[in-house]
Phi, psi and omega in degrees: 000139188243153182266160163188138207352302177221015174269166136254149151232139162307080128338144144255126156271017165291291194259021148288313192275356170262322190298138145273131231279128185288346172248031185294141199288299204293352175284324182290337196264324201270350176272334168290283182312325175313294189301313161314312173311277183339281161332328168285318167306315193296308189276002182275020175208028196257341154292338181267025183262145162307133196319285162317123169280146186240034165245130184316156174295152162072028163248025160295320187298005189261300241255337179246154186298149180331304196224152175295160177299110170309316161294145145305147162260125198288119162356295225275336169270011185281287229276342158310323206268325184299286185310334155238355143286334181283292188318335150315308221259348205257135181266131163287105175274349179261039185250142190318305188300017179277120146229025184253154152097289185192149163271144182239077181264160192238171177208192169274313167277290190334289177300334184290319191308308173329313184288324177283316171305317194268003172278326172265328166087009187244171197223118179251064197300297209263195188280306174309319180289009174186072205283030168253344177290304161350291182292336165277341183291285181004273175288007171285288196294342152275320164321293226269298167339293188294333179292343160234038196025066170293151143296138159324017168243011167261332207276159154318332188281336183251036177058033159263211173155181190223165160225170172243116214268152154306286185264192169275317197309336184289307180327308193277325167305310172301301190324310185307297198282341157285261164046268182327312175289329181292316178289300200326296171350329178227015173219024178074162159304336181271025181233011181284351150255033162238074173229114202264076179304092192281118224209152175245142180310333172289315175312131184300111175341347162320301192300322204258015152271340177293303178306347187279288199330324183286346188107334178279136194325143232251333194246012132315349199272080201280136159260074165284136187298134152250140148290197168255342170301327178274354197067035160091348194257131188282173210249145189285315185288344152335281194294337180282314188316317220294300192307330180281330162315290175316304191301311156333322232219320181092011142238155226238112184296130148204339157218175164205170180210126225228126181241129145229126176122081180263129197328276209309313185226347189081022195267193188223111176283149191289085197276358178275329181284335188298326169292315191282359185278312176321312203290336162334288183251034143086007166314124165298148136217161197228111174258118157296112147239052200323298181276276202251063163254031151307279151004271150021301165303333190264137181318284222309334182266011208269333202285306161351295202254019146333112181091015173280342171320312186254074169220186208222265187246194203184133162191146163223173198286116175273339189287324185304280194226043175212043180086324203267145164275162223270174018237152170175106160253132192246152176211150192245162168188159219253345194213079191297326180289006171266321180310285196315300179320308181255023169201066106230173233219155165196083126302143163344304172321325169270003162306149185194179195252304215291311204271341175285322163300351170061001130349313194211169205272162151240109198291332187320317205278324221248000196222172199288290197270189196259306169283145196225176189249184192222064174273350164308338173311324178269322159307315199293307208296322142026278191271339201269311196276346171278285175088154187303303185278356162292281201307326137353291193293320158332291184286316169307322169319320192286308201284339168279344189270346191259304150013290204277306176325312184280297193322300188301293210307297178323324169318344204228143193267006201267332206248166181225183223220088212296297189240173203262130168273165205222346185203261206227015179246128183238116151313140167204175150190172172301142176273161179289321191274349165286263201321312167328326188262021188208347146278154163248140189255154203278103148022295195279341165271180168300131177307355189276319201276323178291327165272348174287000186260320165303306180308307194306311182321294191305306187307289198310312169327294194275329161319299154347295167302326148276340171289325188305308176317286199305348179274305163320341176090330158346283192224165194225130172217156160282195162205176169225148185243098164232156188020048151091006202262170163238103173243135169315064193294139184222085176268071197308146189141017168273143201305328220276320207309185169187186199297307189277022129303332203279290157353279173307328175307278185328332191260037161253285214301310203292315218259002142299327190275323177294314195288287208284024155257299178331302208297328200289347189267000000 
């Protein structure tokens, strides 16, 4: 029994005195430096892992024990089990040899800012629980507006503002549900099914699960078709037809969203006429630049986001093609008092004299969820160890390797150049007329029928051709499927890549296409 003034307590001192503090400073420093090594080791070896991980489903579950440890376990066998069990299982998204999907870069102030937001650890929903994570989001997200030469009516000074969301998916939900609300607001809530979502066959699966998750009617939801003539971009007049349909029907347009850089092709919606037909009928919109509003910054790409004036919110990935880890999405929006009106919450508990003075942001109001991370710290160092014009030269870097990526294919007559590039990404695939030469075709059929047969063929080519890459373990490339073609995405932007990765990529590809064109003769 220990006395503490007029109190007693119960102790064990057996097991105080064995235990170590899970947060002993000096235990944190000699396991930190262990872990920076380890991290450092990995990417100074990080080409010699195959890109794709090649272990089969369940087999971590062969290879680590039943059950947790009754005992501690010591750092150094932990990270022997990360080295020869995690690391098998890990698709390298930072190895120079990524080319699928998006790129999700990193840097050295990326990790660090991480390493400081998960060292303080604090959560910062309101202005009070932590009021420099707050203050700092603030001016990141004006920093980062004007670098991209947002209006000032996105910014805090011109009474928008911006926050940092995990995904886009957080994003287009909050934005849909401000939307959403704005309208229900003037014509009741018991009108939410005829609210009407606008959408390009091109728009990322983000928008129509934000539409599920919101309430809107499943057959409310519009796809408009794109082409190949258009690049893939969606069409104003379309979108004017769709809306004019609807009204017509007694239901009521109330947001769309406009991409640039769209997941499949990189293509780009026109955004000043989509706005301004938006603005008509009284429509939100919101442009995804999920992918290349990174980009942006440099004058010469700034013309992509032409008509963002007249849009409601914007927001893009910095986790993407900016350095930054993930997750950290910025989003901007011109009337913060719609976010706030429909996410936010004032139990008693949350209550403050700061947040009662109408003073200061509460990020809580601006998101899904109530607790958050203190990810402006990995922007700011971002932006502060880099500077504008380093991060320019970045990203221009990235859009010449894929230039010289595009340059070898045109060189080679077997391959075509599916859509016009627009950043750092090239559609491609084996031409119809390559595979047409390495087959024989059947005579007898119909001309409807000898291209529908070519194409399925020419689709089976590149599939065929992209499985081959990926096997090897090199490179790592996707693919898109628009109008029916099956094309190669090859999407330079990992922090690592360089001329000979881009290069050493091309003598994979070449020398697949030699074998599966060879197999078809």
């Amino acid at each position: 029994m220990d006395s503490f003034g007029d109190h007693e307590f119960v102790t064990n001192h057996n097991i105080s005195s064995n235990t170590t503090n899970p947060l002993d400073p000096e235990e944190f420093r000699r396991q930190g430096h262990m872990i920076i090594d380890f991290i450092a080791d990995y990417y100074k070896n990080i080409e010699n892992y195959p890109v794709l991980s090649q272990v089969e489903p369940g087999y971590l579950r062969k290879s680590l024990p039943k059950s947790a440890p009754f005992h501690p376990e010591p750092i150094e066998t932990i990270l022997n089990d990360v080295q020869d069990h995690i690391i098998p299982g890990i698709t390298h998204w930072q190895s120079p040899n990524h080319f699928a999907y998006f790129p999700s870069s990193g840097s050295v102030a990326g990790f660090v800012g991480e390493m400081l937001a998960t060292g303080f650890n604090v959560v910062g929903f309101n202005w009070m629980s932590s009021p420099a994570a707050t203050e700092l989001e603030c001016i990141v997200m004006d920093w980062l507006g004007e670098m991209l030469s947002l209006p000032e009516s996105f910014l805090f000074s011109g009474k928008g503002g911006g926050v940092l969301q995990g995904t886009t998916c957080e994003a287009v939900l909050c934005t849909l549900v401000a939307a959403r609300d704005r309208v229900l607001h003037k014509i009741g809530v018991d009108k939410i099914g005829k609210l009407v979502v606008y959408c390009s066959d091109q728009t990322h699966c983000a928008l129509k699960k934000a539409s599920q998750i919101a309430g809107i009617h499943t057959e409310n939801f519009r796809v408009l078709r794109t082409t190949k003539s258009s690049s893939f971009s969606m069409s104003p007049d379309i979108l004017r037809q769709a809306i004019r349909n609807d009204i017509e029907r007694g239901l009521i347009p109330m947001y769309v969203m406009a991409t640039i850089g769209t997941t499949s092709t990189t293509a780009v919606d026109p955004l000043a006429p989509l706005c301004r037909i938006a603005k008509e009928y009284g429509m939100w919109v919101h442009v995804d630049a999920a992918y290349a509003g990174s980009l942006c910054i440099c004058p010469e790409f700034r013309h992509f986001i032409d008509g963002v004036e007249d849009a409601d919110s914007f927001s893009f990935n910095a986790h993407k093609w900016f350095f930054t880890t993930l997750d950290c999405c910025c989003l901007w929006v011109k009337k913060p008092s719609s976010l706030i009106k429909s996410l936010s919450t004032n139990p008693e508990y949350l209550r403050n004299k700061a947040t009662d003075s109408n003073k200061v942001v509460d990020y809580k109001d601006w998101q899904i969820a109530l607790s958050r991370r203190f990810r402006a710290l990995k922007l700011w160092l971002v932006l502060r160890s880099y500077g504008v014009e380093r991060l320019r030269e970045l990203l221009r870097y990235h859009v010449e390797l894929a230039k010289a990526f595009q340059n070898l294919l045109e060189g080679d007559k077997r391959f075509e150049i599916m859509v016009p590039r627009n950043f750092s990404t090239v559609c491609f695939r084996i031409s119809p007329s390559s595979v047409e030469s390495s087959t024989v075709d059947d005579q007898n059929k119909s001309e409807n029928n000898k291209e529908k047969g070519l194409l399925e063929r020419t689709n089976e080519v590149n599939a065929k051709l992209m499985d081959a890459i990926n096997a090897t373990g090199r490179v790592w490339m996707t693919h898109a499927v628009v109008g029916g073609i099956f094309a190669l995405r090859f999407a330079v932007g990992t922090t690592l890549t360089e001329e000979p990765h881009v290069v050493a990529a091309w003598d994979v590809i070449k020398e697949h296409a030699d074998d599966i064109l060879n197999a078809y003769r």
